[in-house]
Amino acid sequence: QVQLQQSGPGLVKPSQTLSLTCAISGDSVSDNSGAWNWIRQSPSRGLEWLGRTYYRSKWSYDYAVSVKSRISINPDTSKNQFSLQLNSVTPEDTAVYYCAGGRAAAGFVHWGPGTLVTVSS
Amino acid sequence: QSALTQPPSVSGSPGQSVTISCTGTSSDVGSYNRVSWYQQPPGTAPKLMIYEVNNRPSGVPDRFSASKSGNTASLTISGLQAEDEADYYCSSFTTSSTWVFGGGTKLTVL
């Protein structure tokens, strides 16, 4: 049974960096058919895919155009987890952030519980 | 990448069938069979209900079915039950190697 466990602060100041981690159990971040994603949800934006990382002989990354200049998703094979960093946040980045992943072609098979991140001073 | 278009709400009585549409473009829904559907009751994370257009993960009732024609995908729920009341979202892979979601549809079981 695959489980995703999220960790990270729920409050970030404007202009600072939002950092979250997603620990995977029951699957591997390095699985050759998998992909590991970050998704956020807010009343104004609905569900918004932010980006993903996946391993196919080498690590690859895809990011949404809306955040491409500010986002980084990184795998950590030693801890079987992956992380999200979103720089220069504004109140518009306030949302529930989810990690999700599994077999890449299937979309988002497994989901973390979500982390409400509020951007406020 | 613009969001996929879903109706804001649908409703049906117990036992009836409802269909939720998801309209995209030739750059997403029309290009790949990587269309998936998610169920989200209030206050919970989304749950995968359909993947690759019309495949159900283990444990999803066969009352849930889906299809795709051109740039439009559809989710049908037959034999509606009270427990089906939730928000439903479609998602598609795109030619830019990104994923896009629909705006969501609120299903009310009358």
CSV table of N, CA and C in Angstrom, one decimal, chain B residues 32-84:
chain,number,residue,atom,x,y,z
B,32,TYR,N,-3.9,12.7,-26.3
B,32,TYR,CA,-3.5,11.6,-25.6
B,32,TYR,C,-4.7,10.8,-25.0
B,33,ASN,N,-4.4,9.6,-24.6
B,33,ASN,CA,-5.4,8.8,-23.9
B,33,ASN,C,-5.1,8.9,-22.4
B,34,ARG,N,-4.4,10.0,-22.0
B,34,ARG,CA,-4.0,10.2,-20.6
B,34,ARG,C,-5.0,11.1,-19.9
B,35,VAL,N,-6.3,10.7,-19.9
B,35,VAL,CA,-7.3,11.5,-19.2
B,35,VAL,C,-7.7,10.7,-18.0
B,36,SER,N,-7.8,11.4,-16.9
B,36,SER,CA,-8.1,10.8,-15.6
B,36,SER,C,-9.2,11.6,-14.9
B,37,TRP,N,-9.9,11.0,-14.0
B,37,TRP,CA,-11.0,11.6,-13.2
B,37,TRP,C,-10.8,11.4,-11.8
B,38,TYR,N,-11.1,12.4,-11.0
B,38,TYR,CA,-10.9,12.4,-9.5
B,38,TYR,C,-12.2,12.7,-8.8
B,39,GLN,N,-12.4,12.1,-7.7
B,39,GLN,CA,-13.5,12.4,-6.8
B,39,GLN,C,-13.0,13.0,-5.5
B,40,GLN,N,-13.6,14.1,-5.1
B,40,GLN,CA,-13.1,14.8,-3.9
B,40,GLN,C,-14.3,15.2,-3.0
B,41,PRO,N,-14.5,14.4,-2.0
B,41,PRO,CA,-15.5,14.9,-1.0
B,41,PRO,C,-14.9,16.1,-0.2
B,42,PRO,N,-15.8,16.9,0.4
B,42,PRO,CA,-15.3,18.0,1.2
B,42,PRO,C,-14.2,17.7,2.2
B,43,GLY,N,-13.2,18.5,2.2
B,43,GLY,CA,-12.2,18.4,3.2
B,43,GLY,C,-11.2,17.2,3.1
B,44,THR,N,-11.2,16.6,1.9
B,44,THR,CA,-10.3,15.4,1.7
B,44,THR,C,-9.5,15.6,0.4
B,45,ALA,N,-8.5,14.8,0.3
B,45,ALA,CA,-7.7,14.9,-0.9
B,45,ALA,C,-8.5,14.2,-2.1
B,46,PRO,N,-8.2,14.6,-3.3
B,46,PRO,CA,-8.8,13.9,-4.4
B,46,PRO,C,-8.5,12.4,-4.5
B,47,LYS,N,-9.3,11.6,-5.1
B,47,LYS,CA,-9.1,10.2,-5.2
B,47,LYS,C,-9.3,9.8,-6.7
B,48,LEU,N,-8.3,9.1,-7.2
B,48,LEU,CA,-8.4,8.6,-8.6
B,48,LEU,C,-9.5,7.7,-8.8
B,49,MET,N,-10.4,8.0,-9.8
B,49,MET,CA,-11.6,7.1,-10.1
B,49,MET,C,-11.4,6.5,-11.4
B,50,ILE,N,-10.8,7.1,-12.4
B,50,ILE,CA,-10.6,6.6,-13.7
B,50,ILE,C,-9.3,7.1,-14.2
B,51,TYR,N,-8.5,6.2,-14.9
B,51,TYR,CA,-7.3,6.6,-15.5
B,51,TYR,C,-7.2,6.1,-17.0
B,52,GLU,N,-6.4,6.8,-17.7
B,52,GLU,CA,-6.2,6.5,-19.1
B,52,GLU,C,-7.6,6.3,-19.8
B,53,VAL,N,-8.4,7.3,-19.7
B,53,VAL,CA,-9.7,7.5,-20.3
B,53,VAL,C,-10.8,6.6,-19.7
B,54,ASN,N,-10.6,5.3,-19.6
B,54,ASN,CA,-11.7,4.5,-19.2
B,54,ASN,C,-11.4,3.3,-18.3
B,55,ASN,N,-10.3,3.4,-17.6
B,55,ASN,CA,-9.8,2.3,-16.7
B,55,ASN,C,-10.1,2.7,-15.2
B,56,ARG,N,-10.7,1.7,-14.5
B,56,ARG,CA,-11.0,1.9,-13.1
B,56,ARG,C,-9.9,1.3,-12.2
B,57,PRO,N,-9.3,2.0,-11.3
B,57,PRO,CA,-8.4,1.4,-10.3
B,57,PRO,C,-9.2,0.3,-9.5
B,58,SER,N,-8.4,-0.6,-8.9
B,58,SER,CA,-9.0,-1.6,-8.0
B,58,SER,C,-9.8,-0.9,-6.9
B,59,GLY,N,-11.0,-1.4,-6.7
B,59,GLY,CA,-11.8,-0.8,-5.6
B,59,GLY,C,-12.8,0.2,-6.0
B,60,VAL,N,-12.7,0.8,-7.2
B,60,VAL,CA,-13.7,1.7,-7.7
B,60,VAL,C,-14.9,1.0,-8.3
B,61,PRO,N,-16.1,1.3,-7.8
B,61,PRO,CA,-17.3,0.5,-8.3
B,61,PRO,C,-17.4,0.7,-9.8
B,62,ASP,N,-18.0,-0.4,-10.5
B,62,ASP,CA,-18.2,-0.4,-11.9
B,62,ASP,C,-19.4,0.5,-12.3
B,63,ARG,N,-20.0,1.2,-11.3
B,63,ARG,CA,-21.0,2.2,-11.6
B,63,ARG,C,-20.3,3.4,-12.3
B,64,PHE,N,-19.0,3.5,-12.1
B,64,PHE,CA,-18.2,4.6,-12.7
B,64,PHE,C,-17.6,4.2,-14.0
B,65,SER,N,-18.0,4.9,-15.1
B,65,SER,CA,-17.4,4.6,-16.4
B,65,SER,C,-17.1,5.9,-17.1
B,66,ALA,N,-16.2,5.8,-18.1
B,66,ALA,CA,-15.8,7.0,-18.8
B,66,ALA,C,-15.5,6.7,-20.2
B,67,SER,N,-15.4,7.8,-21.0
B,67,SER,CA,-15.1,7.6,-22.4
B,67,SER,C,-14.5,9.0,-22.9
B,68,LYS,N,-14.1,8.9,-24.2
B,68,LYS,CA,-13.5,10.1,-24.8
B,68,LYS,C,-13.9,10.1,-26.3
B,69,SER,N,-14.2,11.3,-26.8
B,69,SER,CA,-14.5,11.5,-28.2
B,69,SER,C,-13.9,12.8,-28.6
B,70,GLY,N,-12.9,12.8,-29.5
B,70,GLY,CA,-12.2,14.0,-29.9
B,70,GLY,C,-11.6,14.7,-28.7
B,71,ASN,N,-12.0,16.0,-28.5
B,71,ASN,CA,-11.4,16.8,-27.5
B,71,ASN,C,-12.3,16.8,-26.2
B,72,THR,N,-13.3,15.9,-26.1
B,72,THR,CA,-14.2,15.9,-25.0
B,72,THR,C,-14.2,14.5,-24.3
B,73,ALA,N,-13.9,14.5,-23.0
B,73,ALA,CA,-14.0,13.3,-22.2
B,73,ALA,C,-15.3,13.3,-21.4
B,74,SER,N,-15.8,12.2,-21.0
B,74,SER,CA,-17.0,12.2,-20.2
B,74,SER,C,-16.9,11.1,-19.1
B,75,LEU,N,-17.5,11.4,-17.9
B,75,LEU,CA,-17.6,10.5,-16.8
B,75,LEU,C,-19.1,10.2,-16.6
B,76,THR,N,-19.4,9.0,-16.5
B,76,THR,CA,-20.8,8.6,-16.2
B,76,THR,C,-20.9,7.8,-14.9
B,77,ILE,N,-21.8,8.3,-14.0
B,77,ILE,CA,-22.0,7.6,-12.8
B,77,ILE,C,-23.5,7.0,-12.9
B,78,SER,N,-23.6,5.7,-12.8
B,78,SER,CA,-24.9,5.1,-12.9
B,78,SER,C,-25.3,4.6,-11.5
B,79,GLY,N,-26.6,4.4,-11.3
B,79,GLY,CA,-27.1,3.9,-10.0
B,79,GLY,C,-26.6,4.9,-8.9
B,80,LEU,N,-26.9,6.2,-9.1
B,80,LEU,CA,-26.4,7.1,-8.1
B,80,LEU,C,-26.7,6.7,-6.7
B,81,GLN,N,-25.7,7.0,-5.8
B,81,GLN,CA,-25.9,6.7,-4.4
B,81,GLN,C,-25.5,8.0,-3.7
B,82,ALA,N,-26.0,8.2,-2.5
B,82,ALA,CA,-25.8,9.4,-1.7
B,82,ALA,C,-24.3,9.6,-1.5
B,83,GLU,N,-23.5,8.5,-1.3
B,83,GLU,CA,-22.1,8.6,-1.1
B,83,GLU,C,-21.3,9.1,-2.3
B,84,ASP,N,-22.0,9.2,-3.5
B,84,ASP,CA,-21.3,9.8,-4.7
B,84,ASP,C,-21.2,11.3,-4.6
